[in-house]
Structures are given as structure tokens and as C-alpha cells.
XYZ file of C-alpha atoms in Angstrom:
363
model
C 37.441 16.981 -40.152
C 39.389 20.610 -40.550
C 38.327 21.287 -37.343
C 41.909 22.873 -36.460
C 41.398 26.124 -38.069
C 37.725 26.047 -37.058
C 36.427 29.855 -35.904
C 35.332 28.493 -32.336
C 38.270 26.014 -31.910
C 40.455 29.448 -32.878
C 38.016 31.481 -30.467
C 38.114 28.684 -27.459
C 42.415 28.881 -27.783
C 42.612 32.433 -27.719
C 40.418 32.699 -24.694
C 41.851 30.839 -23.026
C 45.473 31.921 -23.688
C 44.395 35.920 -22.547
C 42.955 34.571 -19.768
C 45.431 31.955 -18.215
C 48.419 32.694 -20.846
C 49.714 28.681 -21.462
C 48.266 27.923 -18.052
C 50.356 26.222 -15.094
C 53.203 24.002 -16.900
C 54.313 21.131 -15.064
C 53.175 17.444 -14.958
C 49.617 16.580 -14.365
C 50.493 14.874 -11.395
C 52.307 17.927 -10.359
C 50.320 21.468 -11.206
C 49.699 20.682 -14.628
C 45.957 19.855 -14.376
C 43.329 21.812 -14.733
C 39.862 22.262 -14.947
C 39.844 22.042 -18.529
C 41.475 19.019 -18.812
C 38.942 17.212 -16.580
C 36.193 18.772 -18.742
C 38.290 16.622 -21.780
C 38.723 13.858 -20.045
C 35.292 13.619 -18.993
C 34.082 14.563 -22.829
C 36.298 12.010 -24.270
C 34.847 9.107 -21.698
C 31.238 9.944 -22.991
C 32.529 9.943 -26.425
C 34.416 6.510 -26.542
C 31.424 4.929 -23.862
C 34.119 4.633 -20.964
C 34.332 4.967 -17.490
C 37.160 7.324 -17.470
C 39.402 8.924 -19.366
C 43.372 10.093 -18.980
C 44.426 13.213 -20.919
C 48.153 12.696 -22.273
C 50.681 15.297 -23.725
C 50.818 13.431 -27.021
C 49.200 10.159 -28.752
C 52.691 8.452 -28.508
C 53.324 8.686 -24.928
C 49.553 7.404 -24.328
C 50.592 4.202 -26.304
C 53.867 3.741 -24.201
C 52.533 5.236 -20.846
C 49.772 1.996 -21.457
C 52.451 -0.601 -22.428
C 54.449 -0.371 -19.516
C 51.478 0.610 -16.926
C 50.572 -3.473 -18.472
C 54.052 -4.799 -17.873
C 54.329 -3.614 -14.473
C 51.363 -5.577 -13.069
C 54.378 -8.539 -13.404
C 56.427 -6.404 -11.350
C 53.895 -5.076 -8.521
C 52.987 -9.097 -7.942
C 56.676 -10.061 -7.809
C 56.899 -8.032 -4.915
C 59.850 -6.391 -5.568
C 61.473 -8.642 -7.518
C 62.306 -9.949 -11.174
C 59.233 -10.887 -12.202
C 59.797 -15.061 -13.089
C 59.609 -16.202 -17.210
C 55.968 -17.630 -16.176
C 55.010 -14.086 -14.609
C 55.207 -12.127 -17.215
C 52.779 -10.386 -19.521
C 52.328 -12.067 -22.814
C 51.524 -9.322 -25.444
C 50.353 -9.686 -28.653
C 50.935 -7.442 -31.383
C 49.692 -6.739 -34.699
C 52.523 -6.447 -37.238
C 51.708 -3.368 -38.098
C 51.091 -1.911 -35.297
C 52.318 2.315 -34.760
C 55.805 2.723 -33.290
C 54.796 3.938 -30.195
C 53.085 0.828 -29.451
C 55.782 -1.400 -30.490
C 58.410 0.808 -28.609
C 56.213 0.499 -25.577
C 56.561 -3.459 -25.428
C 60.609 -3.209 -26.552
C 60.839 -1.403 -23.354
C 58.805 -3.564 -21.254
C 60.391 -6.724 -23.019
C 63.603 -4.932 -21.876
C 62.696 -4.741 -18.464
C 61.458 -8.473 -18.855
C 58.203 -7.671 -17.157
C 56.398 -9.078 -20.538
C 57.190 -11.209 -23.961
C 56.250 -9.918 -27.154
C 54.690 -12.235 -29.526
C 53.632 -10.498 -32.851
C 50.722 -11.799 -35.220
C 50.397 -11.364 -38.888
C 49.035 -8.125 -40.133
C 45.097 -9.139 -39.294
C 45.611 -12.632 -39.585
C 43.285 -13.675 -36.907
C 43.672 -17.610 -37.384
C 47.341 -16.647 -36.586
C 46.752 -14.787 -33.255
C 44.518 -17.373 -32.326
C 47.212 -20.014 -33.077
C 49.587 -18.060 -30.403
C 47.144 -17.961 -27.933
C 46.132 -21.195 -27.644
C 50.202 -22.109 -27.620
C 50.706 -19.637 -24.816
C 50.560 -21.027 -21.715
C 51.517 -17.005 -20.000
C 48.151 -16.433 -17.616
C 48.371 -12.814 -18.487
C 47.520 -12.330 -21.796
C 47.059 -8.761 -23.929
C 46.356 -8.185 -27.363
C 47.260 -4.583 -28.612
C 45.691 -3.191 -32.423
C 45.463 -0.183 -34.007
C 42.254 0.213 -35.268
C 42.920 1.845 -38.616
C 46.302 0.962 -39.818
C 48.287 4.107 -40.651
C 50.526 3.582 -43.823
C 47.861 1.116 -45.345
C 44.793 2.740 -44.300
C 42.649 -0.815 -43.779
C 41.017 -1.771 -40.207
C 41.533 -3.812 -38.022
C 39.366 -6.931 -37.543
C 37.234 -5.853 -34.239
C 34.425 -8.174 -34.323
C 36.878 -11.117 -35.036
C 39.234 -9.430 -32.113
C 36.647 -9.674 -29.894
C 35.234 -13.098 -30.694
C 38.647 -14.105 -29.709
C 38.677 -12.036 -26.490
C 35.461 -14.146 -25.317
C 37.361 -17.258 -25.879
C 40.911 -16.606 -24.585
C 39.711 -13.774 -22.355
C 42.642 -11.596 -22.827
C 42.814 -7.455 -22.192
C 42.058 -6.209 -25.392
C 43.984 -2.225 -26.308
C 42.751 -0.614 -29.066
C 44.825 2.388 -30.897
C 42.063 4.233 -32.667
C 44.312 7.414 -33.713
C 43.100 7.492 -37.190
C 39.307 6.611 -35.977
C 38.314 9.395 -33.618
C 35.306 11.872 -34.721
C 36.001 10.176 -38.153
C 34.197 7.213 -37.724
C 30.768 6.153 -36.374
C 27.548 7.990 -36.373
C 28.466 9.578 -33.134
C 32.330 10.438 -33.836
C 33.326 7.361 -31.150
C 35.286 6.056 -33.506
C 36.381 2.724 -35.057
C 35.091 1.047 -32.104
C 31.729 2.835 -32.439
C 31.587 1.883 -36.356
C 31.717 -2.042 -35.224
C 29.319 -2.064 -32.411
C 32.081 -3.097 -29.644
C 32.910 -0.267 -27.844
C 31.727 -2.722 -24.719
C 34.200 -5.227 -25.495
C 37.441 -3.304 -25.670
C 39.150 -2.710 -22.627
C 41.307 0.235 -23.303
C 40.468 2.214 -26.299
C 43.292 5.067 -27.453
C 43.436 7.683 -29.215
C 45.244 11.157 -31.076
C 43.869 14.733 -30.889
C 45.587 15.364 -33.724
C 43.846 13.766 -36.261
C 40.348 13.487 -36.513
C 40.288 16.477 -33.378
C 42.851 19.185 -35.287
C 44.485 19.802 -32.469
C 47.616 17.996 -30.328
C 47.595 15.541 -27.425
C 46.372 12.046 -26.786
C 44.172 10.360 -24.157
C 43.416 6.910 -22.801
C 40.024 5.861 -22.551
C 39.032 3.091 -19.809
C 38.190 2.294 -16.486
C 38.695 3.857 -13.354
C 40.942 1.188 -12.181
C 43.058 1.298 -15.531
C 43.690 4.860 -15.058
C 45.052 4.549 -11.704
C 47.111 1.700 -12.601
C 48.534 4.027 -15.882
C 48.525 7.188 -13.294
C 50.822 5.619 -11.273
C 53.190 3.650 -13.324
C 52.815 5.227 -16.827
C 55.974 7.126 -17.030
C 55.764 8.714 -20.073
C 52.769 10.509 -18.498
C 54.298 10.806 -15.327
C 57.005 12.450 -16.461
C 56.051 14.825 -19.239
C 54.141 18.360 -18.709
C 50.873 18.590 -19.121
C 49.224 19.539 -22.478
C 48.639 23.907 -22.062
C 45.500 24.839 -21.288
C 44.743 26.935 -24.696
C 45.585 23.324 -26.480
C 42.886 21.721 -23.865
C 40.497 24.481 -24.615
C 40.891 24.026 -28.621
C 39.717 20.100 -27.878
C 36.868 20.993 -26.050
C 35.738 22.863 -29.128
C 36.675 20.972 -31.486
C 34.509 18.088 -30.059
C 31.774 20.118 -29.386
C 31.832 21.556 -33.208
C 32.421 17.726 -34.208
C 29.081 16.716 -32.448
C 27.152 19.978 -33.919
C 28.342 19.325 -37.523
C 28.332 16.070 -37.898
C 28.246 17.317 -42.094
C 31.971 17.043 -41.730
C 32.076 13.312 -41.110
C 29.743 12.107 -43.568
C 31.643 14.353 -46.551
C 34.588 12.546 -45.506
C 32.741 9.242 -46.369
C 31.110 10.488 -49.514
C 34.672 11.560 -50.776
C 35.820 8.103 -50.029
C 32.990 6.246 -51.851
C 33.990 8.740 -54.562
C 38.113 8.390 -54.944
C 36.587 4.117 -54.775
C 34.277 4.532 -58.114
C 36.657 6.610 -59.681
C 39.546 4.391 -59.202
C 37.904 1.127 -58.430
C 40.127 0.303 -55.427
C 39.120 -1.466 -52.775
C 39.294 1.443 -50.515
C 37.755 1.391 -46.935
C 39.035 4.669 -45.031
C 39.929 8.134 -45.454
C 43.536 7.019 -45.649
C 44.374 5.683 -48.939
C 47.910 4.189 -49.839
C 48.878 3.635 -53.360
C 52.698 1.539 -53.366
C 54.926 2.565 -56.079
C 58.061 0.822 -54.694
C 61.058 2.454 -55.024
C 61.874 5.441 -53.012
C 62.789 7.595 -56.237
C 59.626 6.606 -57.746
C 57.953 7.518 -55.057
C 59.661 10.960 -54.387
C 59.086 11.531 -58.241
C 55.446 10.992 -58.041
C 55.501 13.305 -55.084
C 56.925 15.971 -57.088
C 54.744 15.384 -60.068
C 51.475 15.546 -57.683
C 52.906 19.119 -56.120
C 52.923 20.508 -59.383
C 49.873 19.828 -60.544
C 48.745 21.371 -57.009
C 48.358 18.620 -54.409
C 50.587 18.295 -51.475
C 50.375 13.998 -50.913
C 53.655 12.840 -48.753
C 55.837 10.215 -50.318
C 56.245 7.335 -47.623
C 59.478 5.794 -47.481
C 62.010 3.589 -45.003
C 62.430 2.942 -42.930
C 58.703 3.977 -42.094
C 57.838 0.818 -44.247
C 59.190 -1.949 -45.494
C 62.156 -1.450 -48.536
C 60.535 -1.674 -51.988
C 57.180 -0.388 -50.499
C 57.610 3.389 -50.808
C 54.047 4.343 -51.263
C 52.045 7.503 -51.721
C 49.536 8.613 -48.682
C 46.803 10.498 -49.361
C 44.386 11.378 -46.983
C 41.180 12.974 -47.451
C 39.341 15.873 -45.668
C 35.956 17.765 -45.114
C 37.602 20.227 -46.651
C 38.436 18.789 -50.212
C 35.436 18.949 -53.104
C 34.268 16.522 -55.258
C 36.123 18.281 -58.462
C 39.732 18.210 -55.917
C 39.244 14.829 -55.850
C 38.528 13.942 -59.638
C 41.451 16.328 -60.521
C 43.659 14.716 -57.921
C 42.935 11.324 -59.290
C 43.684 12.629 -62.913
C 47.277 13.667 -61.520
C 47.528 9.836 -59.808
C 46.535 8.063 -63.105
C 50.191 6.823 -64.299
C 50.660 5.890 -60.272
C 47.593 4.000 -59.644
C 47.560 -0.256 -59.678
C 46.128 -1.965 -62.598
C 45.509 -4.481 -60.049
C 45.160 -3.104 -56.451
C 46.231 -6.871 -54.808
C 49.616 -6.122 -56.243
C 50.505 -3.384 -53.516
C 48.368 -5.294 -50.439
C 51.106 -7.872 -50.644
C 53.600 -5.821 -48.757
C 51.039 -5.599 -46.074
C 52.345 -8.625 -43.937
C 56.234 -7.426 -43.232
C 56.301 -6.871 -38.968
C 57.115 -3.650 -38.150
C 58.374 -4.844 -34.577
């Protein structure tokens, strides 16, 4: 969206920095929340069609501060005990789900509050095979909503057919979907129509907002529960209020000039017809395999002026170093034909060759 060097996202951060300097910095529970962030919080709610909304220091620690807020419902009804192998969360995973989320249920697996079971990378007849097998009471299933080192989405309206029949607390990671997707900005969830049907919806205000921090989007009940027993939230200071200000603009801008989102969807279509790869977001993968062919390409593409990050373990699988380009409001219709000129001896003769890596578990 380029919002991050935006003139009123720069104007809203210097304001507020001669004004309150980085503002009061301890944890939100502590001093660390302002008025500004409930002004966020409350923007973000509106934005992802929640009740409420939690402001976090990063998207990471909104990912774990959620996974172990879930596995300590087990704990809370143990009363103070080891929650028994029949208590305990079941939590399903995609296989490619974002490190934070999967380090968020190692560490609730590790306090055995919940069991991990992890599906195949949107293999929905899977998941629903482990459901229907798990006889756990308490069951979540946890997705990101745009997959980040293979840029395809998740399967929401399948996810939430499922939901209906198991009934399980569905989590939603949409880093990669915020103010880039749906006619509103809301996101992946927004795009599909289901924003009703997803529980907890998370997200980055890195991405899409150009900025830094994360957030939790959900009920009022939810953010208690993640209020009190998110410890990654707990116990980390509070985003500064300059960063909080720079959000509140950049959503604002976001919602003014909405031209930003739909170039970002014209330049997809575009990179798609000129490459004719099945290409459905602004993040676009091509796997080249080996890590040297990978860094090579990377070098190749910076000298013929494009700056695309070569993706290597153990960020995915061995033999899947792959080449991530993602595209921005910012780029032009000639960047892009020049920049797939410069990815012609790099780009799949047939595209299902590099979607078969797609299935190795991260977890």
C-alpha cells in the first residue's frame, strides 16, 4: 500500500513525537496505554467487523499471546492443576502456518495445556478427517489467511463450512490480508464474505498498514481472556505512541485512497498475463531449488535493478529456495514488465512443478 512513507502517516508520527516524545513506555497493562491506542483498537474493530480489538507490540507476540490465552482455558478449569490428557485443547494447524503461530502451540503443548494436531497445507478433507477422529471437547483450528512464502489463501469458506459442523473456535492470521484485500481494506476475511464466522481474526501493521505492531481482533470476552493470560502481551511494552499515531493515519489514508488497493490488484492480474501463472495475491513465489540458485538469481535481479529476497532454510523446506516478490502501489506497469524480463530464465515452464513443495509441515 506504501502507506509508510505517506506525508500524513509522516505528519501524524512527528506530531505526536513533539508533543508526547515516545509517550509513557511500559506495558499496556502497566502505563503503556494511551488514548491513541484505544482510538486503534477501536479503528481496527470497525475495520475487521469485531467487537473489540487488542493492540500488540508486534504481529508475532499477537499470534503467541492468542495461543496460550487458548491453552490456558485447560488450566483455569483444572483448578489449579495439570490439566488431564482429555482436558486439553486440541489445536489444529495448517502446515504452513507462520512461526509465531506454531511456536505459540510448542509452548502450550509444552505446558500440556493443549495437543497439536497439524493438517495438510489446505487440505480440508484432511482437517476434517482429524476432527471427526478427535474425541478432545475443545477444539481450535488456527490459519493464516494468506500463506507467506507461497503467497496462496487459505480456504475460508471451506474453513467455515467445517466450523458449522464440528463447531470449533476458528483463528485467523490475516498478516498479509489487511487494507490489501476486500473492498473495504478488512481483509482476507472481508474478500470471502465471513468476517461473521471467524472467531478471532489477526493481524500485522506492518504490512498492508506500513507501520509496526500487531492487534487481535474479537470479542470482548476474548480480549479479557488474552488480557489476562497472554503473556507475550503482558509482558512486553507497549507500542510508542508516534508508532500508534502513524496507524491511525495510515488507516485513515487507506480508507480515503482506496486507488492504492485496487493498483495492487491490477499489477497482479498483470505479472498473471504476462507470465501465465496461476497467481492469486500480491505475494508471488517462484521455487528455484537450490539455495545457490536462488542467491544467484537474487544477484542477477539486483543488477538489473530490483531488490526481490532469495528465500532459503530453514525458512522453507531444503530444495525449495524460492524467490519472493511482492508487489506494491508503488510499482508501474513498465516495473513490472521489466521485472518479469529480468525473471524470464527463473520462471516455471510449468508452474505445478514448484506448488509441489507446498505440503512439507512447518511445525
Amino acid at each position: 500500500m506504501c502507506l509508510s512513507s505517506h506525508p500524513a502517516v509522516r505528519e501524524a508520527a512527528v506530531k505526536a513525537a513533539q508533543e508526547y516524545g515516545m509517550g509513557p513506555r511500559g506495558s499496556s497493562l502497566i502505563c503503556g496505554y494511551t488514548t491513541y491506542h484505544k482510538l486503534v483498537e477501536e479503528s481496527l474493530a470497525e475495520l475487521q467487523k469485531k467487537e473489540d480489538c487488542l493492540l500488540c507490540p508486534t504481529g508475532f507476540s499477537a499470534n503467541t499471546a492468542v495461543m496460550t490465552a487458548l491453552g490456558s482455558i485447560s488450566s483455569l478449569l483444572s483448578a489449579g492443576r495439570k490439566p488431564a490428557e482429555d482436558e486439553r485443547i486440541a489445536i489444529f494447524s495448517d502446515a504452513l502456518n507462520h512461526a509465531s503461530t506454531i511456536d505459540g502451540i510448542r509452548l502450550v503443548e509444552r505446558q500440556q495445556e493443549a495437543v497439536a494436531f497439524v493438517y495438510r497445507h489446505r487440505d480440508m478433507s484432511h482437517l476434517d478427517s482429524l476432527l471427526s477422529s478427535c474425541s478432545l471437547e475443545r477444539k481450535v483450528v488456527v490459519t493464516d489467511s494468506i500463506f507467506s512464502m507461497d503467497g496462496d489463501f487459505a480456504l475460508l469458506p471451506e474453513l467455515v463450512k467445517l466450523r458449522r459442523k464440528y463447531g470449533f473456535l476458528l483463528v485467523v492470521d490475516d498478516a498479509h490480508g489487511t487494507l490489501v484485500c476486500g473492498e473495504n481494506g478488512g481483509g482476507v476475511p472481508e474478500l470471502f464474505g465471513c468476517e461473521n464466522n471467524i472467531d478471532i481474526c489477526l493481524g500485522s501493521l506492518s504490512k498492508g498498514v506500513g507501520c509496526q505492531g500487531g492487534f487481535i481482533a474479537c470479542s470482548t470476552p476474548w480480549k479479557r481472556l488474552i488480557l489476562s493470560r497472554g503473556r507475550s502481551f503482558i509482558f512486553s511494552t507497549s507500542l510508542p505512541v508516534p508508532v500508534v499515531a502513524s496507524v491511525n493515519a495510515a488507516i485513515y489514508v487507506s480508507k480515503k485512497e482506496i486507488w492504492r488497493r485496487s493498483t495492487i490488484w491490477e499489477h497482479v492480474r498483470y505479472f498473471a498475463s504476462l507470465t501465465k501463472l496461476e497467481i492469486t495475491s500480491p505475494i508471488i513465489v517462484i521455487v528455484v531449488g537450490s539455495e545457490e540458485a536462488a542467491v544467484s538469481a537474487h544477484r542477477h535481479l539486483l543488477r538489473s535493478g530490483f531488490l526481490v529476497q532469495p528465500i532459503r532454510p530453514p525458512v522453507v523446506p531444503p530444495n525449495s529456495s524460492r524467490l519472493r516478490i511482492t508487489l506494491s502501489a508503488a510499482h508501474s506497469s513498465d516495473d513490472i514488465k521489466r521485472l518479469v524480463d529480468a525473471l524470464t530464465p527463473w520462471l516455471p515452464i510449468n508452474h505445478a512443478d514448484q506448488q509441489s513443495y507446498a505440503t512439507t509441515s512447518r511445525l
